[in-house]
CSV table of C-alpha atoms in Angstrom, one decimal:
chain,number,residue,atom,x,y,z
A,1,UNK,CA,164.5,54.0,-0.1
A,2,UNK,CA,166.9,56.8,0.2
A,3,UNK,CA,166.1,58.9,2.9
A,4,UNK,CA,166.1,63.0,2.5
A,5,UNK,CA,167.1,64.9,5.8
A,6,UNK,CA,166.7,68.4,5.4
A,7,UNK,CA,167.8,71.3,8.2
A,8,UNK,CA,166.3,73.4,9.9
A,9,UNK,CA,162.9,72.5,9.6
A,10,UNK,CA,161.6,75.6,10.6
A,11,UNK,CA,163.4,79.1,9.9
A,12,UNK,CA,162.4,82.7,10.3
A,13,UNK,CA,163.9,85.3,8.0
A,14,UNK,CA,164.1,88.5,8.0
A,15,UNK,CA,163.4,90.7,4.2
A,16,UNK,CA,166.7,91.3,2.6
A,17,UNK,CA,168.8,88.7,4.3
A,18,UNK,CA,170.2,85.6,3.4
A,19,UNK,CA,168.8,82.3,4.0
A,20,UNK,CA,169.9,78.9,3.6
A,21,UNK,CA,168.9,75.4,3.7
A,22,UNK,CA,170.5,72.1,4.2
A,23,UNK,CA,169.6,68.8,2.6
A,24,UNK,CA,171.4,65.1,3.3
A,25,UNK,CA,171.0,62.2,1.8
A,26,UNK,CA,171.5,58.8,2.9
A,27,UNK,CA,172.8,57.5,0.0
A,28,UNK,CA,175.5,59.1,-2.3
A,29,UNK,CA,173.8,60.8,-5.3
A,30,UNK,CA,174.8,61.4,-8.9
A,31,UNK,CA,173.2,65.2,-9.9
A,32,UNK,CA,169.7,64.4,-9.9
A,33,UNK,CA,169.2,66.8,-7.6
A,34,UNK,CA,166.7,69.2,-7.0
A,35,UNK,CA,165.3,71.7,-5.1
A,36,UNK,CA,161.0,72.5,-5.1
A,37,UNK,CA,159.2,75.6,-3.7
A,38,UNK,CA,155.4,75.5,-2.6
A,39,UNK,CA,153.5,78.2,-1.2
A,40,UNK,CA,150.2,76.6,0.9
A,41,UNK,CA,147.4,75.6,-1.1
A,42,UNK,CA,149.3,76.2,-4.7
A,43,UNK,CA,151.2,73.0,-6.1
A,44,UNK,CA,155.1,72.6,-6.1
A,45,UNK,CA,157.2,74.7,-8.0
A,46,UNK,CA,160.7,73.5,-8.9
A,47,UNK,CA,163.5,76.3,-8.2
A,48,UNK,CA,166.9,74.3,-8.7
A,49,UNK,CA,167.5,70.9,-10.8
A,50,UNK,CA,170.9,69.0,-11.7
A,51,UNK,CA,172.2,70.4,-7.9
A,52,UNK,CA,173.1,74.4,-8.6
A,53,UNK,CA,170.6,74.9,-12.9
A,54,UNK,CA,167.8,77.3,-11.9
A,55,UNK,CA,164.4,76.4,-14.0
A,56,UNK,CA,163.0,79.2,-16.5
A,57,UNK,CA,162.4,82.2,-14.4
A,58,UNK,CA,163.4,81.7,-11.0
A,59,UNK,CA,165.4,84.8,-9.2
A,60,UNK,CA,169.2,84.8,-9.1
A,61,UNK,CA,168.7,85.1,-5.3
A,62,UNK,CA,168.5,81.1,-5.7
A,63,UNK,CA,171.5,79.4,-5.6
A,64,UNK,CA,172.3,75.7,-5.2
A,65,UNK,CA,175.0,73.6,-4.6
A,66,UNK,CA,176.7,70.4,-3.0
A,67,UNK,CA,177.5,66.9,-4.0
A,68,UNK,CA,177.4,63.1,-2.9
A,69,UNK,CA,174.9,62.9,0.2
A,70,UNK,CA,175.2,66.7,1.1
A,71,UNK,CA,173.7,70.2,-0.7
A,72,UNK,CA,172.3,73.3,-0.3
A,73,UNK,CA,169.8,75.8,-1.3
A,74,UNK,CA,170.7,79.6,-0.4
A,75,UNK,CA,168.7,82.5,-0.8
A,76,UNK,CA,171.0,85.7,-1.2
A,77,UNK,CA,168.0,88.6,0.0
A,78,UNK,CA,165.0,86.7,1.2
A,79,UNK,CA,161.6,88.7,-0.6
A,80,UNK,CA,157.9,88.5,0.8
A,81,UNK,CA,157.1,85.9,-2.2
A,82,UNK,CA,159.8,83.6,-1.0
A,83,UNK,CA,157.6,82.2,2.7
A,84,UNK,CA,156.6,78.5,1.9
A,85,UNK,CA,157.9,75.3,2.1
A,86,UNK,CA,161.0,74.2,0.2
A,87,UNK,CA,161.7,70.6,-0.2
A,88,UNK,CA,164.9,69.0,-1.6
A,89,UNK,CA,164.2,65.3,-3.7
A,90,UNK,CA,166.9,63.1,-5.1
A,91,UNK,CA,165.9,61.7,-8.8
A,92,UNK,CA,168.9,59.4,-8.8
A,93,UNK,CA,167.6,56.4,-7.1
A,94,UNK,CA,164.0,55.3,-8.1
A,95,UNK,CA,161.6,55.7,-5.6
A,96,UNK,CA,162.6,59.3,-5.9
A,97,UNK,CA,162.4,60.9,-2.4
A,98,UNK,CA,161.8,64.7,-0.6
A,99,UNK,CA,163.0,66.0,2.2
A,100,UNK,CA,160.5,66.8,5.0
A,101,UNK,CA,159.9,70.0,4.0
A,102,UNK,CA,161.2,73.5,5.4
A,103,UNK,CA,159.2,75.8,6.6
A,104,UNK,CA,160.1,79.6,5.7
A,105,UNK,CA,158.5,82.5,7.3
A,106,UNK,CA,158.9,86.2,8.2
A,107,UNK,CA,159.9,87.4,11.4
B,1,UNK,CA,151.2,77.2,-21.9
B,2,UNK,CA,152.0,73.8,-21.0
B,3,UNK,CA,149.3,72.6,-18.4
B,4,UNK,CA,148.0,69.6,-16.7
B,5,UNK,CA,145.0,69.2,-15.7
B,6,UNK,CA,143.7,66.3,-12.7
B,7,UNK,CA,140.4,65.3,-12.3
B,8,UNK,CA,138.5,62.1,-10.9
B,9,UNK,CA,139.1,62.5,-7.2
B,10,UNK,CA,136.9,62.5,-4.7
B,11,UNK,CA,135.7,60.3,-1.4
B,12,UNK,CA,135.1,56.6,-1.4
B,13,UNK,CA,135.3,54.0,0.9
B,14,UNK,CA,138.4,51.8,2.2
B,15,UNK,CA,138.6,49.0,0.1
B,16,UNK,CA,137.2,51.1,-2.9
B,17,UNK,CA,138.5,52.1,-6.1
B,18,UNK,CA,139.0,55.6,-8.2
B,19,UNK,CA,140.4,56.5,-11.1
B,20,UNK,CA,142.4,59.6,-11.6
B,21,UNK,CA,142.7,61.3,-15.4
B,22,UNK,CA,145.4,64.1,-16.1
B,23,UNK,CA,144.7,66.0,-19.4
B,24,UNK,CA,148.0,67.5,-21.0
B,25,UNK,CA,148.4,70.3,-23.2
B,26,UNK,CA,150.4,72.9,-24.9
B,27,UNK,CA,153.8,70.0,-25.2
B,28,UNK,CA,154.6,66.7,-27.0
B,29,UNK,CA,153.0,64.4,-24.6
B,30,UNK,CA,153.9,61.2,-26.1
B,31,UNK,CA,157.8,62.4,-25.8
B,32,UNK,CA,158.2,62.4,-21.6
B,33,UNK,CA,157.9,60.1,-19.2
B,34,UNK,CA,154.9,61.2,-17.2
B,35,UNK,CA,154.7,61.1,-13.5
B,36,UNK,CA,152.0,60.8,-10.1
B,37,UNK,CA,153.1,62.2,-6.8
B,38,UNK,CA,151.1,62.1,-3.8
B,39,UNK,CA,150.9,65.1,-0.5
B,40,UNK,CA,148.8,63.5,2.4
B,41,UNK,CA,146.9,66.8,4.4
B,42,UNK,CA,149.7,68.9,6.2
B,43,UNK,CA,152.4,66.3,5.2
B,44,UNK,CA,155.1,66.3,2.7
B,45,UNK,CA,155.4,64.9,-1.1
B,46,UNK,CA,155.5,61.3,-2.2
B,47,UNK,CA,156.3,60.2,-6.0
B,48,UNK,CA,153.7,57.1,-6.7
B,49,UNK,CA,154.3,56.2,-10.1
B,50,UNK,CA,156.4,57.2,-13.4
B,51,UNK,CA,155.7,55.8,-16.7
B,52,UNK,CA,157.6,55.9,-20.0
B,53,UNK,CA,157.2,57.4,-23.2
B,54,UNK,CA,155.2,54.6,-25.3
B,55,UNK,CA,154.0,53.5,-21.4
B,56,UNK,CA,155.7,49.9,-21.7
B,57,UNK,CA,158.1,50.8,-18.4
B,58,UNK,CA,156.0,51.8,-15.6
B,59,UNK,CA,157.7,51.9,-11.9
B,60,UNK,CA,155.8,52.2,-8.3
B,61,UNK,CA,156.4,53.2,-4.6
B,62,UNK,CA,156.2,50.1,-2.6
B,63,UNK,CA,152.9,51.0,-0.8
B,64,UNK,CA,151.4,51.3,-4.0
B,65,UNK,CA,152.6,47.9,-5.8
B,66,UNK,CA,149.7,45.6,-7.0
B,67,UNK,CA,146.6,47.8,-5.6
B,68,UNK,CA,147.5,50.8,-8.2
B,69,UNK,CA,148.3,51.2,-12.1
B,70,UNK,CA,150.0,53.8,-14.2
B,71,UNK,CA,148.7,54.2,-17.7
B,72,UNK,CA,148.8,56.8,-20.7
B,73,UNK,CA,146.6,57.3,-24.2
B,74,UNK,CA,149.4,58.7,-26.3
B,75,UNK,CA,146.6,59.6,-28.3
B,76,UNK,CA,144.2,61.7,-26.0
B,77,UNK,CA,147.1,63.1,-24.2
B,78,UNK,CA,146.0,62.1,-21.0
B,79,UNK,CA,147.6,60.3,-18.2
B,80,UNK,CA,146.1,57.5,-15.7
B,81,UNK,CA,146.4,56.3,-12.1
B,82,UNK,CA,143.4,53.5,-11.4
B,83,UNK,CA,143.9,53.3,-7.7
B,84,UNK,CA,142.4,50.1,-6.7
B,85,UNK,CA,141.9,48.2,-2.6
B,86,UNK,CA,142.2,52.2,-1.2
B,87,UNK,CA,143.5,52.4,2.4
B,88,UNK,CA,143.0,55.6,4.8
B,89,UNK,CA,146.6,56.0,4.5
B,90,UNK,CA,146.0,56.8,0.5
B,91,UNK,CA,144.2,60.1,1.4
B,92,UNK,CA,146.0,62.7,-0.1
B,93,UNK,CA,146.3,65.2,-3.3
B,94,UNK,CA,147.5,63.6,-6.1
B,95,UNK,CA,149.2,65.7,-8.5
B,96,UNK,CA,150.4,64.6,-12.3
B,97,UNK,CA,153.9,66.1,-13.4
B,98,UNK,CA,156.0,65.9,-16.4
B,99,UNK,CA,159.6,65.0,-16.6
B,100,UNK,CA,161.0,65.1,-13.1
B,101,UNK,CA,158.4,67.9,-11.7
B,102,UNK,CA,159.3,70.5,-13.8
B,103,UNK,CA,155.6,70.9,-14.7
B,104,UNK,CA,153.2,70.0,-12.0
B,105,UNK,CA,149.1,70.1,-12.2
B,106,UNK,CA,146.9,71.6,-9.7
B,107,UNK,CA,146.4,68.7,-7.7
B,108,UNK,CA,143.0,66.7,-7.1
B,109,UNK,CA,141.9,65.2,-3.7
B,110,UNK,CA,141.6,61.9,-2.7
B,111,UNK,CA,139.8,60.9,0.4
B,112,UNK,CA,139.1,57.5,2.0
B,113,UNK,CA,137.3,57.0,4.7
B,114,UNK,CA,134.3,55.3,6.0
């Protein structure tokens, strides 16, 4: 399976400045890429599909980008709303595979 | 609004079986693949099993092959996972989602143990 490395696993913000979150894969992908948010006890939400199209309704803070095994999901002004997990998956290579997860709090 | 909606979770033994229903609504069911994805308690997301359109393709995670079985009823719009020879390690909310997690439901919980 292709394996989905995703740094830091942890990172404090603080409101209004940027964040951003790093995503490898082990195996070169195509753009079936995509980034999901989920906020505890609520299910996944995805923020970022094909590597850098935001789904219906997600901020312009989000941005995403990269290709082959390494991407990136950056938030331009981190907001309250954004604390959560964010996971990166790859849909190129069935089973499709997330990241570990990374956790984003306040400071 | 489109919406999925999970149901038929709950506790049973290892070794047991369950069988989870997702009830669609609001989109053209019969025209996406339909998908179940798995979160064990505090731990990250797992995809289980996709199906296609008419349900003649269906595709597994190798923990999963030969113990559990992705269906669909076009006509009820309503997808299936019959989880079958349940292990502790199958504890976890299963959610349904539509084409690639776009749409996700709100999850049901599974839990084995004895």
């Amino acid at each position: 399976d292709v394996v989905m490395t995703q740094s830091p696993l942890s990172l404090p913000v603080t409101l209004g400045q940027p964040a951003s979150i790093s995503c490898r894969s082990s195996l070169s992908l195509g753009t079936y890429f995509s980034w999901f948010h989920q906020r505890p006890g609520q299910s996944p939400r995805r923020l970022i599909y094909d590597v850098s199209e935001r789904d219906s309704g997600v901020p312009d803070r989000f941005s995403g980008s990269g290709s082959g095994t390494d991407f990136t999901l950056k938030i331009s002004r981190v907001e309250a709303e954004d604390v959560g997990v964010y996971y990166c998956m790859q849909g190129t290579h069935w089973p499709w595979t997330f990241g570990q997860g990374t956790k984003v709090e306040i400071k | 609004e489109v919406q999925l909606v999970e149901s038929g979770g709950g506790l049973v033994q290892p070794g047991g079986s369950l069988r989870l229903s997702c009830a669609a609504s609001e989109f053209i069911f019969r025209t996406y693949w339909m998908y179940w994805a798995r979160q064990a308690p505090g731990k990250g997301l797992e995809w289980v099993a996709k199906i296609n359109e008419d349900g003649t393709d269906k595709y597994y995670v190798d923990s999963v092959k030969g113990r559990f079985t992705i269906s669909r009823d076009n006509g009820k719009n309503s997808l299936y996972l019959q989880m079958n020879s349940l292990r502790v390690e199958d504890t976890a909310v299963y959610y349904c989602a539509r084409s690639g997690g776009v749409v996700w439901g709100q999850g049901t919980l599974v839990t084995v143990s004895s």
